[in-house]
XYZ file of C-alpha atoms in Angstrom:
546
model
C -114.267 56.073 -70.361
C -113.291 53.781 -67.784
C -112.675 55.540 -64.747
C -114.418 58.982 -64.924
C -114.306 61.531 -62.269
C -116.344 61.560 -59.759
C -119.827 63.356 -60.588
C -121.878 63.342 -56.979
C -120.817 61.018 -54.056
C -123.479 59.185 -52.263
C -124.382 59.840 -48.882
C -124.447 56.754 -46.227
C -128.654 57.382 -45.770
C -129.033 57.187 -49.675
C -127.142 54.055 -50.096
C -129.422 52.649 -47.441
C -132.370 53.779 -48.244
C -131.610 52.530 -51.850
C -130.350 49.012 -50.636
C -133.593 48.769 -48.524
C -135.839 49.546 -51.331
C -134.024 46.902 -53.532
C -134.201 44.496 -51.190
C -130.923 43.880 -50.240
C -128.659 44.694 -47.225
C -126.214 48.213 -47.532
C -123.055 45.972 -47.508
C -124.199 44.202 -50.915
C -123.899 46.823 -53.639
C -127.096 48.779 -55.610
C -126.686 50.801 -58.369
C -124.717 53.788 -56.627
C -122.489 51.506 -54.237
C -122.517 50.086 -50.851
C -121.356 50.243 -47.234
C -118.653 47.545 -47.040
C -118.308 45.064 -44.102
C -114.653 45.314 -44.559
C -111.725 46.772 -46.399
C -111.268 44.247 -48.531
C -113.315 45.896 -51.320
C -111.082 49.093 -52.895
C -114.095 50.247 -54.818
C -116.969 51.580 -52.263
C -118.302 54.792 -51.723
C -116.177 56.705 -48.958
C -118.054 58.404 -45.626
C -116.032 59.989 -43.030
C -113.191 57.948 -41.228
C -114.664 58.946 -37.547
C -118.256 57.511 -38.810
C -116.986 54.592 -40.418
C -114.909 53.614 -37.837
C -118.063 53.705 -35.697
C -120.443 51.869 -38.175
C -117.284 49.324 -38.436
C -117.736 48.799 -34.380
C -121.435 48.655 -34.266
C -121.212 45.913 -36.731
C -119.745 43.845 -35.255
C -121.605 44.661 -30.882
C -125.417 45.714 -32.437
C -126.820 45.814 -35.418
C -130.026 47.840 -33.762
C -127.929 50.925 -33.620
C -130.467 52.664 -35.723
C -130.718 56.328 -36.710
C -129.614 58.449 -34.143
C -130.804 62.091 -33.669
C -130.504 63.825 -36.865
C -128.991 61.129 -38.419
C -131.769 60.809 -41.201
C -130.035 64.187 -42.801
C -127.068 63.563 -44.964
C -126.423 67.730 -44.982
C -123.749 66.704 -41.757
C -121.808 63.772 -43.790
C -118.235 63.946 -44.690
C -117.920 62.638 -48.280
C -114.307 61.684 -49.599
C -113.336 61.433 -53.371
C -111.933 57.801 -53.804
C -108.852 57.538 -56.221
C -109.318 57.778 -59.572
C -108.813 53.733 -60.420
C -107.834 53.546 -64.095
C -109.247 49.627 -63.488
C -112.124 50.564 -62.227
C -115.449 50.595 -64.839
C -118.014 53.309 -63.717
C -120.935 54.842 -65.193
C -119.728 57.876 -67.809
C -120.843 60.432 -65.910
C -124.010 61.578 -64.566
C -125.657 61.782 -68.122
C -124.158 58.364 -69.434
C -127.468 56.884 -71.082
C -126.607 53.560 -69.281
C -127.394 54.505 -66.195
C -131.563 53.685 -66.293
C -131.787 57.282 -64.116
C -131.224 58.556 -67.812
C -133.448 56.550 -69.719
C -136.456 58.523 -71.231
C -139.499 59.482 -68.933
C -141.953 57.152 -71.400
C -139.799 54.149 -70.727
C -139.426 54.483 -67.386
C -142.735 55.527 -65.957
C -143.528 52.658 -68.566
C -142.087 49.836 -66.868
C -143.253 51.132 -63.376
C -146.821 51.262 -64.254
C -146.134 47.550 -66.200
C -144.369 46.238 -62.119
C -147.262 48.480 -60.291
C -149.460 45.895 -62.349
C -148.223 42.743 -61.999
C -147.569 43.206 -58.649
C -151.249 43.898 -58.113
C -152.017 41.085 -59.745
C -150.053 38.422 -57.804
C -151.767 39.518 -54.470
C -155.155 39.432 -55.838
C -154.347 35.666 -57.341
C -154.197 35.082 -53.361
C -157.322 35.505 -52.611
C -159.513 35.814 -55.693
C -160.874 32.265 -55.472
C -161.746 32.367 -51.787
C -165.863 32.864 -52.542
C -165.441 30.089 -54.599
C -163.654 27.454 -51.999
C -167.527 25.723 -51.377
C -167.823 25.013 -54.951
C -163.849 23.853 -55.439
C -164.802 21.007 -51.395
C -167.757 20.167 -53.691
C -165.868 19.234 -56.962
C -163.017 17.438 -54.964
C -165.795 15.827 -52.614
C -163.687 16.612 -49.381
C -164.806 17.793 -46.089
C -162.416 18.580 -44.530
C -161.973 21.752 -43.106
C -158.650 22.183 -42.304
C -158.031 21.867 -46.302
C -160.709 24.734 -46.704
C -158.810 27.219 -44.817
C -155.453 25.833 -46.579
C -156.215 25.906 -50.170
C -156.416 29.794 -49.613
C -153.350 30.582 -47.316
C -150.946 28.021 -49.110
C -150.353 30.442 -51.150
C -148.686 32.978 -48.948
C -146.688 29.731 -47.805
C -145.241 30.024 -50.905
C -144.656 34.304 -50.146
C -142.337 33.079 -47.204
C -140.127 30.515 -48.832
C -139.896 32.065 -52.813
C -138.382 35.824 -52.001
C -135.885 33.638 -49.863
C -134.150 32.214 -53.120
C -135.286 35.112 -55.828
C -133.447 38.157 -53.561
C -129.909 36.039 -53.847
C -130.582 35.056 -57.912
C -131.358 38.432 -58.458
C -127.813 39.822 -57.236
C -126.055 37.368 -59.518
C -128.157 37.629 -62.653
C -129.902 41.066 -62.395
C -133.752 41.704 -62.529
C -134.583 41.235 -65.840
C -134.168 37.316 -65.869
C -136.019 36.847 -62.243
C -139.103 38.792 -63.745
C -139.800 36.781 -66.975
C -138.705 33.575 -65.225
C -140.676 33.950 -61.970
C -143.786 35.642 -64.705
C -143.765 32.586 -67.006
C -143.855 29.948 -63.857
C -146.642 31.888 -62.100
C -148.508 31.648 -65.440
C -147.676 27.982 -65.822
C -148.561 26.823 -61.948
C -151.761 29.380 -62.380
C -152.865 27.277 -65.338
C -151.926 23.954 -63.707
C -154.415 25.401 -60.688
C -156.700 26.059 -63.382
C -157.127 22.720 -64.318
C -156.110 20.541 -61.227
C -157.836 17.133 -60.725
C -157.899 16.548 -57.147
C -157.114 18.342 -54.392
C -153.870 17.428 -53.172
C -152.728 18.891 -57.232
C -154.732 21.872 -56.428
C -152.564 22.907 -53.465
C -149.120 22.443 -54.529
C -149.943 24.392 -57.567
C -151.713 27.054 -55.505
C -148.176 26.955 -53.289
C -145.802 27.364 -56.115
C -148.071 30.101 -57.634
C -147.015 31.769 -54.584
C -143.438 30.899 -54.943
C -143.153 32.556 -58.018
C -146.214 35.198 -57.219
C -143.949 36.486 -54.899
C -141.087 37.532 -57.454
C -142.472 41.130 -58.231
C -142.739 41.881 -54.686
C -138.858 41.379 -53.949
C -137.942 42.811 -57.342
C -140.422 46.344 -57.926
C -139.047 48.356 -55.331
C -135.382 47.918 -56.220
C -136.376 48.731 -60.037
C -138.251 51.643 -59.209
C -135.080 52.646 -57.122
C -133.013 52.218 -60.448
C -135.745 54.216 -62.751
C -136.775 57.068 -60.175
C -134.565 59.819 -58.906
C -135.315 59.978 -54.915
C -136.915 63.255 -54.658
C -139.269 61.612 -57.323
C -139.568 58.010 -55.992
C -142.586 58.534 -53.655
C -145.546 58.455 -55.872
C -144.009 55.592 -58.126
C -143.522 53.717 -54.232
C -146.821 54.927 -53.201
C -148.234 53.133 -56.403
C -146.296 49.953 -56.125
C -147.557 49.520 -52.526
C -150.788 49.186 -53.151
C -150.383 46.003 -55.109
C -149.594 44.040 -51.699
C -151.559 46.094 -49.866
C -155.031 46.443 -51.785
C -154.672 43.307 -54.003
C -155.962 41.017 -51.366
C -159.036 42.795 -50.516
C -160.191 43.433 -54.152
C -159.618 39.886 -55.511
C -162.945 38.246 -54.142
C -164.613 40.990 -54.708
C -163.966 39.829 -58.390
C -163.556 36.342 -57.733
C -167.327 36.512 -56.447
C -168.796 37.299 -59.571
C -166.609 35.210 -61.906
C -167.208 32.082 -59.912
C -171.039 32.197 -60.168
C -170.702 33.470 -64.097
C -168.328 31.056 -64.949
C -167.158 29.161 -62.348
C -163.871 28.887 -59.539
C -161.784 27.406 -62.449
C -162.106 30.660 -64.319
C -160.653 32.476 -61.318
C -157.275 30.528 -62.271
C -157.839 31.670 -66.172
C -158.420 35.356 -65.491
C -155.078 35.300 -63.395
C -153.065 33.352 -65.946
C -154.805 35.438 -69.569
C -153.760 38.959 -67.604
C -150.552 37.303 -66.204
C -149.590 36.123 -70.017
C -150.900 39.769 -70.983
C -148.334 41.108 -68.954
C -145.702 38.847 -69.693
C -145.613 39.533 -72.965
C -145.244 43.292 -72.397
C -142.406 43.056 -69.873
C -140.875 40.761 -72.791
C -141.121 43.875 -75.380
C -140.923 46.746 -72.482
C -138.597 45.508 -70.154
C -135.303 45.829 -69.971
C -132.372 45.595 -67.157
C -132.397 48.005 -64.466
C -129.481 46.892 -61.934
C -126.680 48.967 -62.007
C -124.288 46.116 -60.626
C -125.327 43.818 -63.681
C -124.986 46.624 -66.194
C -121.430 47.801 -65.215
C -120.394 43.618 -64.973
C -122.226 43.666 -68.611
C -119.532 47.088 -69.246
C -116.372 45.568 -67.965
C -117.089 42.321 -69.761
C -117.176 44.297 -72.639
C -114.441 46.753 -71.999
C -112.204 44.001 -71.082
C -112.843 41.981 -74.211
C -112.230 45.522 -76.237
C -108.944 46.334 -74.395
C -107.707 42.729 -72.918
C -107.230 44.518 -69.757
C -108.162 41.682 -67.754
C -107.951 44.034 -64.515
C -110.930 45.829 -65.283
C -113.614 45.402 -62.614
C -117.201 46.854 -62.130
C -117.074 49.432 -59.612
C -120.274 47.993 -58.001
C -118.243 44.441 -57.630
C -118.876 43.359 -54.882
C -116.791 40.033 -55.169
C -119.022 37.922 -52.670
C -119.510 34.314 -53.805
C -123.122 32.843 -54.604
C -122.856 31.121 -51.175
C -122.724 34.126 -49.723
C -125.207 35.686 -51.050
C -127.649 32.860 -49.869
C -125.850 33.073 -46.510
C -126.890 36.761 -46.538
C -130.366 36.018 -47.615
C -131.179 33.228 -45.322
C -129.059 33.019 -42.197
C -128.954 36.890 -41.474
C -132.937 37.006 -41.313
C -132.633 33.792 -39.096
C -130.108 35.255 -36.494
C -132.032 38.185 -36.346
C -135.887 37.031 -35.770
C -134.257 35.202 -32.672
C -131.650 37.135 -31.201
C -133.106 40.710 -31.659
C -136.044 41.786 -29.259
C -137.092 44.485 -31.558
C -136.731 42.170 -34.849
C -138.971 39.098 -33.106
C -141.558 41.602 -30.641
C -142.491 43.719 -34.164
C -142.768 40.591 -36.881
C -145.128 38.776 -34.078
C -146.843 42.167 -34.154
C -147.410 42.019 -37.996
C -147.422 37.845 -37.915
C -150.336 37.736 -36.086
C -152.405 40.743 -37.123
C -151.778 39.369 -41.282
C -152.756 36.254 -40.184
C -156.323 37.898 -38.782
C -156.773 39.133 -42.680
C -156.642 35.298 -44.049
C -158.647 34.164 -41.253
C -161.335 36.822 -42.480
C -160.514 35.347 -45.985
C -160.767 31.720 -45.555
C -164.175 32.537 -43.178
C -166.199 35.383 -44.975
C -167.688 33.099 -47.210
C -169.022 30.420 -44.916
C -170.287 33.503 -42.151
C -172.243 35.977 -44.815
C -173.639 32.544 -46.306
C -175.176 30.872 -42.714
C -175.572 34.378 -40.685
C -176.581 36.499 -43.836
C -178.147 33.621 -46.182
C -175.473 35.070 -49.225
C -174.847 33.689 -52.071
C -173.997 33.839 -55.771
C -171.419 37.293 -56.890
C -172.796 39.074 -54.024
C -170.304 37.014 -51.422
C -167.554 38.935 -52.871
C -169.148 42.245 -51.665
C -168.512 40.674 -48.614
C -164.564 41.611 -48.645
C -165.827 45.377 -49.548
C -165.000 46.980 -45.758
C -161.751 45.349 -45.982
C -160.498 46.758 -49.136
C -161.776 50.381 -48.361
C -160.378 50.568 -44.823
C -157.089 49.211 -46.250
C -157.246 52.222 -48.830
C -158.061 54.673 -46.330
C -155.159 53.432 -43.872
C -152.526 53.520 -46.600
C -153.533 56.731 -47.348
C -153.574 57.863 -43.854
C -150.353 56.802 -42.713
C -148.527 58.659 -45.741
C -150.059 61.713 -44.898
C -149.982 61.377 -41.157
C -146.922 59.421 -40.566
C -144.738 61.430 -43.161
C -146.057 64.229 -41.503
C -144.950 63.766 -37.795
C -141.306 61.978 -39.327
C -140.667 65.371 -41.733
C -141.232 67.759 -38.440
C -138.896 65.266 -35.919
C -136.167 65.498 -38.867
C -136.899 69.178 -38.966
C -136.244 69.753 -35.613
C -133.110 67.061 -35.317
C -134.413 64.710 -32.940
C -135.761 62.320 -35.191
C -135.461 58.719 -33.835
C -136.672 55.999 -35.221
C -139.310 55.713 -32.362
C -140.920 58.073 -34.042
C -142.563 55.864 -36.677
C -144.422 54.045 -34.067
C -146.790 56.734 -32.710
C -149.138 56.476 -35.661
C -148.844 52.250 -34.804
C -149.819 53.117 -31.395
C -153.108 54.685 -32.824
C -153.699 51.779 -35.287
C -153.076 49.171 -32.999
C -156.926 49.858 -31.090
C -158.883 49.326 -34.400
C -157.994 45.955 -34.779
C -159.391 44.806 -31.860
C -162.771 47.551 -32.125
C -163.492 45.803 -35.396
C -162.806 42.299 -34.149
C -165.415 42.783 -31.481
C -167.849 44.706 -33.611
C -167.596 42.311 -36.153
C -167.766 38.914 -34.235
C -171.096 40.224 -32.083
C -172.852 41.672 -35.283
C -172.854 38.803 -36.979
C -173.500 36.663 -33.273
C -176.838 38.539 -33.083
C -177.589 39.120 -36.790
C -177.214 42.712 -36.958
C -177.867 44.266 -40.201
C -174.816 43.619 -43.127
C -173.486 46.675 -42.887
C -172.435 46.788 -39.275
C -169.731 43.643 -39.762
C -168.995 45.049 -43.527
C -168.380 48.630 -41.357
C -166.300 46.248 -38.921
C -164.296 44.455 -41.054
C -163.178 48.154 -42.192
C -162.213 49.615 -38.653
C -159.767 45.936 -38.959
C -158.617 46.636 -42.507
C -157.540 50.663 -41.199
C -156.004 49.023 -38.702
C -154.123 46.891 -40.440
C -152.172 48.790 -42.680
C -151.931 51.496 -39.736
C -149.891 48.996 -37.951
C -148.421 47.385 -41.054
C -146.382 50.531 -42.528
C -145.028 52.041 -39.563
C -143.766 48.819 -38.089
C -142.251 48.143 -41.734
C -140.543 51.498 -41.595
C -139.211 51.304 -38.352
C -137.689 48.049 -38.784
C -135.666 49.469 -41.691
C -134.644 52.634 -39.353
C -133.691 50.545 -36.698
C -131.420 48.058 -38.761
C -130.121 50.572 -41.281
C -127.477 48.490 -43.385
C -129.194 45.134 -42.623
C -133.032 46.693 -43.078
C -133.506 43.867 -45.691
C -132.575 41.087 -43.401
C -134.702 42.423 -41.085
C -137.915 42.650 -43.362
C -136.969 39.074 -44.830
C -136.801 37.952 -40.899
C -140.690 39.848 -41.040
C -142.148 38.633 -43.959
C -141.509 34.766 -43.253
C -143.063 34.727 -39.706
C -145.563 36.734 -40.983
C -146.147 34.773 -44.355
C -145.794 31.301 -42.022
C -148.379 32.990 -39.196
C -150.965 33.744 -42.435
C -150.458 30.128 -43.710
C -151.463 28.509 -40.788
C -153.148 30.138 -37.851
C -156.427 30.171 -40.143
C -156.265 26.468 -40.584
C -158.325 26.314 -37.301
C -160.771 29.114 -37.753
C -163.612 27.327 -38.689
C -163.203 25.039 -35.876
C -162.776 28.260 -33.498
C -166.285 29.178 -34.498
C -167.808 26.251 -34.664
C -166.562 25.571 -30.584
C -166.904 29.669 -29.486
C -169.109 30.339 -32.146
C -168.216 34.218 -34.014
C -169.086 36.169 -30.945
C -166.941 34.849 -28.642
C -164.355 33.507 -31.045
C -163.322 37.157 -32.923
C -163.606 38.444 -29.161
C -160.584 35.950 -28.753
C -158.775 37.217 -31.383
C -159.466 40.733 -29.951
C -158.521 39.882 -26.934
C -154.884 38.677 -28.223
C -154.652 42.036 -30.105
C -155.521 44.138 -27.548
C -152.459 42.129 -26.127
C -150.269 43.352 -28.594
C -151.258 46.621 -28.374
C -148.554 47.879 -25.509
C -145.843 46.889 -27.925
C -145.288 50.231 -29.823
C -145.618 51.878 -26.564
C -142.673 49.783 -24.777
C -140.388 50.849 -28.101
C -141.466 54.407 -27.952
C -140.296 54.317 -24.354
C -137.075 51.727 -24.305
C -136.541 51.301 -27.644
C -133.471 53.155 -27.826
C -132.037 51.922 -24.348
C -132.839 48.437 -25.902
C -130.696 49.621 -29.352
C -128.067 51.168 -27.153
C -127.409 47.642 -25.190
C -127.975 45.443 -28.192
C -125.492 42.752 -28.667
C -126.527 40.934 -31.427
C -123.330 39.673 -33.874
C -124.492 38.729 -37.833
């Protein structure tokens, strides 16, 4: 069947909420359709003229519009049945085994748990090595300090610049490809790491691990968007997150004990044996999720079958390669500098991530002077980091869902409303950074910066997720662009505000210098509050033109 009627028509929130999830902005199509820039496309999912011809006008004054009252619900959206095009390839149906909705439970819940995995790994590769760094200056006889704190956060260097060129590829070859190609080069710079000779080696490998670390990251939630229906997608999500999330505090805590058993080189090898574990299941488990590549893969067929050379995939979106990596670079560009909202919340999250690499690239050198540490035990240092990330993430679902579900209930939800659990999560950060930089000044028990460094990992994700969330409310269609616009300040900001650390400490020493960096969060602070306040008379006189 080539053109079969019309089983369930997507709703303008799903399609977004899919396209966000997948990485991609609502006018590029995912695997139920997309909401077209123009009418130059005649296959698209319909929504009602009066609300198109208002998204059509936003586009093109604000792109901040956001989710008005109510909005989240589709229950209020006019849906139109498109004409039956006898050219146009769909899916057979809404139990056509094609569609990877239909695949069996085993094989989907399968290759979740198998991208939950990997991309836990490929966070923890970022910091595993860090209670090693002393023994990797020693073997490449360098001083320098500047290099110490660099060797570490190079790697999410590499987290700004690879998504930047994966997210286009992925959208012109599918999934599939960009996992075992990204999987293999992460295996072969982890190995390369593994065995550099000097230190400039060390950290080009260590930046093209991220690179291609990266790949799962832009990639997992779009195929768990492809594999899980949406009323089921939250647990497999939930899951998924904690790779970026939790991956960073656990790796020393590894990483400590494998460099004093076997040394820092055999942080690299632990990486790149589970990452070639993995590999080779995704090569046997795998398969192709996107539902624009497997209806191109149908009308290729169909067309050789029939010669019908006018068969085209319904999900076609017929934008060139160049525009793809106009979308996926310029977009997130124009809107990190012309959007308030966009810059004021990614220097929010830019400066608080770069905190947690700071901590990183300076845990080793504090619990070894102030706390005479050494050996595995350094990697119990990054314990209160990892748990009060845990609890956070956990928090924030329960909380934040919580106070979104009743707004929606009640039909004023805005996307404001994502913000007030920020507002509490934006105090820990600086609590912990002044608990933890006078405990260790004055030699307080362990516990009490361990307990400190937890009140900045809660923190952390408290302010994390909800500014995530509300980025993608605010932007709707162009959510991705906006989270691209995030993750590169925030991935530069990681990269290289902890290149002067140590020399922060050494000239304030740890009291005075984590009171600075409380200071400049307690600066931030006000920022959810402003948005809860003016955010939507900011959204309302937006005029920012992608």
């Amino acid at each position: 069947m080539v053109a079969p009627a019309l089983y369930r028509h997507p709703t303008r929130s799903e399609l977004i909420d899919l396209a966000a999830a997948e990485g991609h902005d609502a006018d590029i199509p995912s695997n139920i359709g997309s909401l077209p820039e123009d009418s130059r496309h005649t296959t698209r999912p319909s929504i009602s003229l009066h609300e198109e011809n208002n998204h059509a006008a936003a586009r093109e004054k604000d792109v901040e519009g956001g989710a008005k009252p109510g909005s989240i619900s589709s229950t209020n959206e006019a849906e139109e049945e498109p004409d039956n095009d006898p050219d146009v390839v769909d899916f057979d149906g809404p139990d056509d085994p094609e569609n990877p909705l239909n695949w069996r439970a085993t094989k989907k819940w399968g290759m979740v748990a198998l991208i939950s995995a990997i991309t836990f790994l490929t966070p923890l590769a970022s910091s595993q090595f860090a209670p090693g760094v002393p023994d990797v200056m020693r073997d490449f006889h360098s001083t320098d300090q500047m290099l110490e704190g660099f060797m570490v956060s190079v790697y999410v260097l590499g987290f700004a610049f690879g998504p930047l060129i994966i997210a286009p590829l992925s959208e012109m070859y599918g999934r599939l490809p960009l996992y075992h190609s990204c999987n293999f080069f992460f295996i072969v710079f982890t190995i390369a790491a593994a065995v550099a000779s000097n230190m400039d080696m060390f950290i080009i490998f260590r930046f093209f691990m991220g690179c291609f670390g990266g790949a799962p990251m832009v990639l997992g939630g779009g195929t768990i968007a492809d594999l899980i229906p949406r009323e089921q997608r939250g647990t497999a999500m939930a899951v998924w997150m904690m790779g970026p999330t939790i991956g960073p505090c656990v790796g020393p805590i590894i990483g400590g004990f494998l460099t004093v058993a076997k040394g820092w080189r055999w942080n690299f090898w632990f990486v790149a044996i589970v990452a070639g574990a993995f590999f080779i299941m995704s090569l046997l488990l795998m398969s192709e999720t996107s539902g624009v590549i497997i209806l191109q893969r149908k009308t290729n067929r169909l067309r050789a079958e029939t010669g019908n050379m006018k068969l085209r995939s319904k999900l076609d979106s017929g934008l060139s390669p160049t525009d793809l990596f106009k979308f996926s670079i310029i977009r997130p560009t124009k809107m990190l500098f012309l959007s308030a909202i966009c810059f004021a919340i990614s220097l929010y999250i830019a400066i608080t991530y770069a905190y947690l690499y700071i901590l990183f690239t300076t845990f080793t050198a504090v619990f070894t002077k102030q706390y005479g540490w050494h050996g595995g035990i350094m990697g119990l240092s990054f314990l209160g980091l990892g748990v009060g990330s845990l609890v956070g993430q956990f928090i924030y679902i329960h909380y934040g869902n919580k106070i979104v579900n009743r707004h929606i209930q009640r039909g004023d939800f805005r996307p404001e409303h994502r913000l007030y659990v920020m507002t509490i999560g934006g105090f820990f950060i600086p609590i912990g950074l002044f608990m933890y930089g006078w405990s260790v000044h004055f030699h307080t028990h362990y516990m009490v910066p361990i307990a400190a460094t937890g009140l900045i990992g809660f923190g952390l994700l408290m302010t994390f997720m909800p500014a995530t969330t509300y980025l993608v409310d605010v932007f709707t269609i162009h959510a991705a662009s906006a989270m691209a616009a995030s993750t590169v300040l925030r991935s530069l900001a990681a990269a290289i505000i902890p290149l002067s650390s140590q020399t922060m400490y050494e000239r304030l020493g740890y009291g005075w210098g984590n009171s600075l960096l409380g200071f400049i969060a307690l600066a931030l602070v006000p920022i959810p509050f402003l948005f809860i306040k003016f955010g939507e008379r900011i959204r309302a006189s937006s005029t920012v033109k992608l």
